[in-house]
Coordinates of C-alpha atoms and ligand atoms in Angstrom, one line a residue:
X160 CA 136.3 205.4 -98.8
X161 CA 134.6 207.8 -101.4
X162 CA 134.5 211.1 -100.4
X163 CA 130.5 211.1 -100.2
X164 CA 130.2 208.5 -97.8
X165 CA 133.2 210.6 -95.9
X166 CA 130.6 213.1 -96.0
X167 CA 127.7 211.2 -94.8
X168 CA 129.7 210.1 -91.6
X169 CA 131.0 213.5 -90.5
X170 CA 127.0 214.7 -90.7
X171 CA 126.1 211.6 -89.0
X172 CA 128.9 211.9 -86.5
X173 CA 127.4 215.8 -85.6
X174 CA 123.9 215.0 -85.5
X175 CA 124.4 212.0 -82.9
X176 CA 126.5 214.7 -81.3
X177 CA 124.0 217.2 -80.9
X178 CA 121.6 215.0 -79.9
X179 CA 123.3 213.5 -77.3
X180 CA 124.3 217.3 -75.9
X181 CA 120.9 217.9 -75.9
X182 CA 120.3 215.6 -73.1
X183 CA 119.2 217.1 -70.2
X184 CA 119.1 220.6 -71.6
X185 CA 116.2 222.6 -72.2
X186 CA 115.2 224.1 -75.5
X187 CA 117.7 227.1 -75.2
X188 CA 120.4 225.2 -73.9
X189 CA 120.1 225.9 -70.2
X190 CA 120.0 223.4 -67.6
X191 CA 116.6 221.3 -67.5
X192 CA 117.2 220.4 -63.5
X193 CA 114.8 221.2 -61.5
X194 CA 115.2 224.8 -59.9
X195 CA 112.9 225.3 -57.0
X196 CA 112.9 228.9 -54.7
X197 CA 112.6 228.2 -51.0
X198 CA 112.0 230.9 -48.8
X199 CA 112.6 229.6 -45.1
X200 CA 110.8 231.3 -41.9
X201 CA 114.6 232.0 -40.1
X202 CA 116.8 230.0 -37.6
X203 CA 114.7 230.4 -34.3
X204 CA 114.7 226.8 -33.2
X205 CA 116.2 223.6 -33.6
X206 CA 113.1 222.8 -35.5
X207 CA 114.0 225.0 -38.3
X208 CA 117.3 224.4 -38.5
X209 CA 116.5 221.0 -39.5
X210 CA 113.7 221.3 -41.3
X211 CA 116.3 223.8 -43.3
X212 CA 118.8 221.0 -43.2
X213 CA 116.7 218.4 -44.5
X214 CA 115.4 220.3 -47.4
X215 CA 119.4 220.8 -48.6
X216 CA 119.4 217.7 -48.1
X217 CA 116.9 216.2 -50.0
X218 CA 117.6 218.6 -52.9
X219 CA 121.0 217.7 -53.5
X220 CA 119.5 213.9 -53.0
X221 CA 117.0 214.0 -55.9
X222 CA 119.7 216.8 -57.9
X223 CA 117.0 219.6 -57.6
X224 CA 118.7 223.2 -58.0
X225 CA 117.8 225.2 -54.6
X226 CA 118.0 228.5 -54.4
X227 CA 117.4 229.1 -50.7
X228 CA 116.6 232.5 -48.8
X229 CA 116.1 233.0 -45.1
X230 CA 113.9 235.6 -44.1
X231 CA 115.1 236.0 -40.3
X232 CA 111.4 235.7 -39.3
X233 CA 110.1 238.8 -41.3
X234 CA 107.4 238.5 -43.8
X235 CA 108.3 241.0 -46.0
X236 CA 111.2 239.6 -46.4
X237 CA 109.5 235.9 -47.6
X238 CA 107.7 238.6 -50.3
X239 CA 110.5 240.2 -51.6
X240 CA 112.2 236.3 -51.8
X241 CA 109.6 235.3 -53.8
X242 CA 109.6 238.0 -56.1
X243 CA 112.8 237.0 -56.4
X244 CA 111.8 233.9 -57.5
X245 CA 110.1 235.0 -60.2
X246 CA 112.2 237.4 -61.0
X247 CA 114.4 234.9 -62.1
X248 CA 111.7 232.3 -63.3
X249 CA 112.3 229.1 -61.2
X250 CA 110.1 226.3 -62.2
X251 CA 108.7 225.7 -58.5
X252 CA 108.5 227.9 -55.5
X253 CA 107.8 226.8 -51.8
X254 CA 107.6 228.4 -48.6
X255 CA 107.1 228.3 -44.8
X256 CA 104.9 231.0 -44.2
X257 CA 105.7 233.0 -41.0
X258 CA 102.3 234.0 -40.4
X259 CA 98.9 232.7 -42.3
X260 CA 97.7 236.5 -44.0
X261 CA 99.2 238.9 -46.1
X262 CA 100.3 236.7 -48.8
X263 CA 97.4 237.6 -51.6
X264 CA 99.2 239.8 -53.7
X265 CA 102.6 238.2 -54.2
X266 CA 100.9 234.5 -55.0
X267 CA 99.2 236.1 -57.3
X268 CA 102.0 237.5 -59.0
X269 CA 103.9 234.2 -59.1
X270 CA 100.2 232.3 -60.6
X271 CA 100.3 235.0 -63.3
X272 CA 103.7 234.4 -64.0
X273 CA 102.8 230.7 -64.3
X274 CA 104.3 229.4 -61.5
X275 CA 103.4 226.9 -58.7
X276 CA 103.7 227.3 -55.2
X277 CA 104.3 224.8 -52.4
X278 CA 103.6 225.3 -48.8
X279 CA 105.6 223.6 -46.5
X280 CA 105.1 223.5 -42.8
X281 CA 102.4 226.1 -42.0
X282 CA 99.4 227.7 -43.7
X283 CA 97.5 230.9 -44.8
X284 CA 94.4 232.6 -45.6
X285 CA 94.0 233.9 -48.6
X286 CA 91.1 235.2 -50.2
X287 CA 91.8 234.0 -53.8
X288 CA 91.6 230.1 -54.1
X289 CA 93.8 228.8 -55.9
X290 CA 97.2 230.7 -55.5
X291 CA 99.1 227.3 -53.6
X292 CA 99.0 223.6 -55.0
X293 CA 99.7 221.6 -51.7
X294 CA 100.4 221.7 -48.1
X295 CA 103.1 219.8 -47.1
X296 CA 103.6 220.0 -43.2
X297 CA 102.3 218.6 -39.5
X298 CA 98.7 218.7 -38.5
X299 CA 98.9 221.1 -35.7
X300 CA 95.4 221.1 -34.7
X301 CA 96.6 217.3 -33.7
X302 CA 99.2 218.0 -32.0
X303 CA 97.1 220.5 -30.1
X304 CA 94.7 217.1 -29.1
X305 CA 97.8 215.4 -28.1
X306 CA 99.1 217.4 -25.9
X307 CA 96.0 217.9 -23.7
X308 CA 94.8 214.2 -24.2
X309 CA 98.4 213.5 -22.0
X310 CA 97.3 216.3 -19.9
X311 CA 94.2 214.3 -19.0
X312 CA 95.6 211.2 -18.4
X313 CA 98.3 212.7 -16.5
X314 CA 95.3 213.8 -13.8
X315 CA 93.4 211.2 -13.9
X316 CA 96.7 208.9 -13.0
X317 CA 97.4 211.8 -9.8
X318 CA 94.0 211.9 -8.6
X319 CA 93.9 215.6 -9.5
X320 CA 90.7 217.5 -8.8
X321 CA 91.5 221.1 -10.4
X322 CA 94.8 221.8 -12.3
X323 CA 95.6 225.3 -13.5
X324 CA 97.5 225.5 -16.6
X325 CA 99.9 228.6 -18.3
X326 CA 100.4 228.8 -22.0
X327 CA 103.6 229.7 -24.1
X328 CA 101.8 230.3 -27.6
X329 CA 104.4 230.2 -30.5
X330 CA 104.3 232.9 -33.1
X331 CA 100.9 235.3 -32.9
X332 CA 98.9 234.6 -36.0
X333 CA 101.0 231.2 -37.3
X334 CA 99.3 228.2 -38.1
X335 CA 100.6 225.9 -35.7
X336 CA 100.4 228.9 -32.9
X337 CA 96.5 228.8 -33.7
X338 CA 95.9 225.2 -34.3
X339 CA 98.0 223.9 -31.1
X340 CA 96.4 226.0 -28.7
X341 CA 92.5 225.4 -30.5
X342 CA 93.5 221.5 -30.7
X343 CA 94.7 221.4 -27.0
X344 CA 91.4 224.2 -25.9
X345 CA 89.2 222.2 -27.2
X346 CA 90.3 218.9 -26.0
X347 CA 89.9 220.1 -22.2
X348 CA 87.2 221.9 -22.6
X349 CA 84.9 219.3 -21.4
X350 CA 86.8 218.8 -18.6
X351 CA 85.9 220.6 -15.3
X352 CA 89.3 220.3 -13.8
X353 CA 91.3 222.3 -16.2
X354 CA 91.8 226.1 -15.5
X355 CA 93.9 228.1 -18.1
X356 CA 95.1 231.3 -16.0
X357 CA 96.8 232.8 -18.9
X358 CA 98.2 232.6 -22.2
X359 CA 101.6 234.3 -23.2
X360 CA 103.0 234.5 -26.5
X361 CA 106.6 233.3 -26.6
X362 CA 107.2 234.0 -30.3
X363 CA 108.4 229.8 -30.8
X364 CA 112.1 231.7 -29.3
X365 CA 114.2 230.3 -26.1
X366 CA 114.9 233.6 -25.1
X367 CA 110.6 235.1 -25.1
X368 CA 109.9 231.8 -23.2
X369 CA 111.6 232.4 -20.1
X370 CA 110.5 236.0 -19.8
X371 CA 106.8 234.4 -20.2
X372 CA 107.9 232.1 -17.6
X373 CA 109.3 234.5 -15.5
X374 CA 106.2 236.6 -15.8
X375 CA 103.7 233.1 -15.0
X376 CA 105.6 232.8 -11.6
X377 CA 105.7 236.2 -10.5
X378 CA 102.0 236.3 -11.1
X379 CA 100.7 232.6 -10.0
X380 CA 103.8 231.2 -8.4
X381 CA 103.4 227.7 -7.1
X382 CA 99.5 227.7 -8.6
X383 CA 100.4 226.5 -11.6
X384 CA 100.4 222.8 -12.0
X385 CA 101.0 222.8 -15.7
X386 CA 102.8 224.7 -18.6
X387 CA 101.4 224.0 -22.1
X388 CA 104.6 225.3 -24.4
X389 CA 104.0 226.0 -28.2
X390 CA 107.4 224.1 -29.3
X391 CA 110.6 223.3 -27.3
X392 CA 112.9 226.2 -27.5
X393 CA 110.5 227.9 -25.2
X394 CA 110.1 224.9 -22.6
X395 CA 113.9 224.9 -22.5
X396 CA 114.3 228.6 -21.5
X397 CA 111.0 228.2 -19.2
X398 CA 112.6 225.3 -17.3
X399 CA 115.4 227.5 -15.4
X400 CA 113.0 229.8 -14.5
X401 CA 111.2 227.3 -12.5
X402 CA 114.4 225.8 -11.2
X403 CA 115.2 229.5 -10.0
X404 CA 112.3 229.5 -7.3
X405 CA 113.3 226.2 -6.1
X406 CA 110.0 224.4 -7.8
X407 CA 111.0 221.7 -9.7
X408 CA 109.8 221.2 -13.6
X409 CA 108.4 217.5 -14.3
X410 CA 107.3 217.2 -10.8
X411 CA 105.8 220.2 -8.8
X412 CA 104.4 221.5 -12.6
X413 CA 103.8 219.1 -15.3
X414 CA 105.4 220.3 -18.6
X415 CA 104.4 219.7 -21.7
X416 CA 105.7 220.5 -25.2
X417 CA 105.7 220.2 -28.9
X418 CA 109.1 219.3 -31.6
X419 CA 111.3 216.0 -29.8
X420 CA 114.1 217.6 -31.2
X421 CA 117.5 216.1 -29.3
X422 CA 118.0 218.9 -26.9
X423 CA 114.7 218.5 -25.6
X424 CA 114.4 215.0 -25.0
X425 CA 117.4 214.8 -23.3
X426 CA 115.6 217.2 -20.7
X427 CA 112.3 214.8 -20.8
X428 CA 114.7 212.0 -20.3
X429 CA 115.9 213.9 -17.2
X430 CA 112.5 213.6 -16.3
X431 CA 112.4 217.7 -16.0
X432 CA 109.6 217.5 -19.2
X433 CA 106.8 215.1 -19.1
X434 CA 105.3 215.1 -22.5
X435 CA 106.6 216.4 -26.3
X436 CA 104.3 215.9 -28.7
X437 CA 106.5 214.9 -32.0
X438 CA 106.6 217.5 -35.1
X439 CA 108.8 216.6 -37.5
X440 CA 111.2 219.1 -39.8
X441 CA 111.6 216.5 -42.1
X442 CA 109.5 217.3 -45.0
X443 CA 111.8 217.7 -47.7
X444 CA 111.7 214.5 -49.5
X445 CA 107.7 215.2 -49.9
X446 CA 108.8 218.5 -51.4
X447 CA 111.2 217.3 -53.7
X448 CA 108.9 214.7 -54.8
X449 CA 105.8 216.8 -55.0
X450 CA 107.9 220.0 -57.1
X451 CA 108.7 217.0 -59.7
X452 CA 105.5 215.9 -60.2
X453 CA 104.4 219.6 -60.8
X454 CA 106.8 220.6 -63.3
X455 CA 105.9 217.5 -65.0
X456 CA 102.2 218.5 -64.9
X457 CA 101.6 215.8 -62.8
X458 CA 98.6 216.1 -60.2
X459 CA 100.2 216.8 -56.3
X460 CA 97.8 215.5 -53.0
X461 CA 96.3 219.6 -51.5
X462 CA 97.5 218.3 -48.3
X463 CA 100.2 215.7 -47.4
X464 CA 101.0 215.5 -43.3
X465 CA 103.8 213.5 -41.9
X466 CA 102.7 210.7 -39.3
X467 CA 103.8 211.6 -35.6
X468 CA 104.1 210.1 -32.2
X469 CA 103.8 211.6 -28.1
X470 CA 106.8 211.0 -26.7
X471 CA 106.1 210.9 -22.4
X472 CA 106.8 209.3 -19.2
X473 CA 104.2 207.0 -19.3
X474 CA 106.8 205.2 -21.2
X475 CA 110.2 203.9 -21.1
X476 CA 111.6 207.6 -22.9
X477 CA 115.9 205.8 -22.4
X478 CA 114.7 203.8 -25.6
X479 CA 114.3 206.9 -27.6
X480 CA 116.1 206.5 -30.6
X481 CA 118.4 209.9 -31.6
X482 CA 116.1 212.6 -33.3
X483 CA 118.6 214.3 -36.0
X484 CA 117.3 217.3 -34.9
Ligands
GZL766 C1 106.1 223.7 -36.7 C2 107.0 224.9 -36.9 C3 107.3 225.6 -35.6 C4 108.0 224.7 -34.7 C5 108.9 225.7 -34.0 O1 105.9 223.0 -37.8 O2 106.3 225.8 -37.7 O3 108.1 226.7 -35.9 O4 107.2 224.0 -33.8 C6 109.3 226.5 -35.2 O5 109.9 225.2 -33.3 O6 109.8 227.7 -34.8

């Protein structure tokens, strides 16, 4: 073979090379996956800890680089995360806000740096427009309706002429802490019969929701008929409280709750809970999907919310199938 044509396959030979290198790398080189920041609210219920799960999950299923910080339930630690973020200029950033205010100033570092934001789970207030793309979590306010629409049906199927109800709120100032308890106040308010004595707020923690249960029965005792609990982990450390003063939960108080995860439902399927309202940790295959479309420049929906169901002894609760969570 002549020596030009030798020549003219080694450079053809090097440029096929280098093209085929190229894919799937990024002008300079580096690695064109996906990298999306989460910064996740902490581990203080089953609910996180898989919703946390899921996300993992779904990253490693659609081969999404996560780099994943948990803030132990403190806000400024979510900020400083998300500095991080753009610190180190991931393409996406999402996260579970812990509370709804006080995020302003860091979104609006991460819009000038030219990066999206996702929420997932809950929301904020902000007083820019603009600084999130989409909302990818339950509607709470729904749940809220849920719960006291069971609560209604529940007395009308006793015959009950008054029925005085305790709250365990979830986190002070969180989305689904607001929204539950306006969804489920604003569903009974029409109703003569229903008497809230008190609300308590249990922080969405096992631990906070027996001391407010606790504090409910050394106050009102065997007055209450009904304890409306922001999320599960707090119906589960309220239920041995009542067990301690010989009442028993399910039966002399109806309780109701918010989450199905497994723990929980066991405990409704013992017949010691009466209603959960489903809300479902499993948002990250929205997330993943959604974080593609945005660093593709594709439009994302503002809000996307996962369909969910009441789980209650009006039906057969043994043909539950396992929750995963
Ligand atoms: C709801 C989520 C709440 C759960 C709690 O989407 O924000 O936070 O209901 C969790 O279990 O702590």
């Amino acid at each position: 073979m002549g020596k030009r044509r030798h020549k003219l396959l080694l450079l053809l030979c090097i440029v096929l090379a280098t093209i085929i290198a190229g894919c799937g790398k990024s002008e300079d080189g580096g690695d064109s996956r996906l990298v999306l920041g989460f910064s996740q609210i902490g581990s203080e219920s089953a609910w996180r800890i898989g919703n946390t799960k899921d996300i993992e999950d779904q990253a490693a299923a659609y081969g999404i680089g996560l780099m994943f910080e948990n803030a132990n339930q403190k806000q400024e630690n979510q900020i400083a995360a998300i500095r991080r973020f753009i610190a180190y200029k991931v393409d996406v950033i999402a996260f579970s806000p812990v509370v709804e205010e006080g995020w302003d100033n860091v979104l609006k570092e991460a819009k000038d740096a030219g990066i999206p934001v996702i929420l997932v789970d809950r929301d904020i207030n902000t007083k820019e427009e603009g600084l999130t793309t989409c909302l990818i979590g339950a509607d709470f306010y729904r749940e809220g309706v849920m719960a006291a629409e069971y609560l209604i049906r529940k007395a009308d199927s006793l015959g009950l002429t008054y029925v005085n109800i305790v709250e365990i709120t979830g986190t002070a100032n969180s989305t689904p802490m607001r929204q539950r308890q306006a969804g489920f106040m604003d569903t009974i308010a029409g109703d003569p019969r229903m008497n809230v004595l008190e609300s308590v707020d249990g922080d969405f923690l096992k631990s906070r929701g027996a001391e407010c249960m606790k504090y409910f029965l050394g106050k009102y005792g065997d007055t209450i008929d009904v304890v409306f609990s922001h999320n599960d982990e707090m119906t589960i450390g309220a239920i041995p409280e009542i067990e301690k003063v010989n009442l028993k939960p399910g039966r002399d108080m109806i309780i109701i709750s918010i989450d199905g995860g497994q723990e929980a439902i066991d405990v409704l399927k013992e017949g010691k809970i009466n209603c959960i309202v489903e809300c479902t940790p499993k948002l990250g295959k929205e997330l993943m999907e959604t974080a593609l479309k945005l660093k593709n420049g594709e439009s994302v929906a503002a809000e996307i919310h996962p369909v969910e169901q009441v789980f209650s002894d009006e039906t057969d609760v043994s043909q539950i199938a396992p929750r995963g969570y």
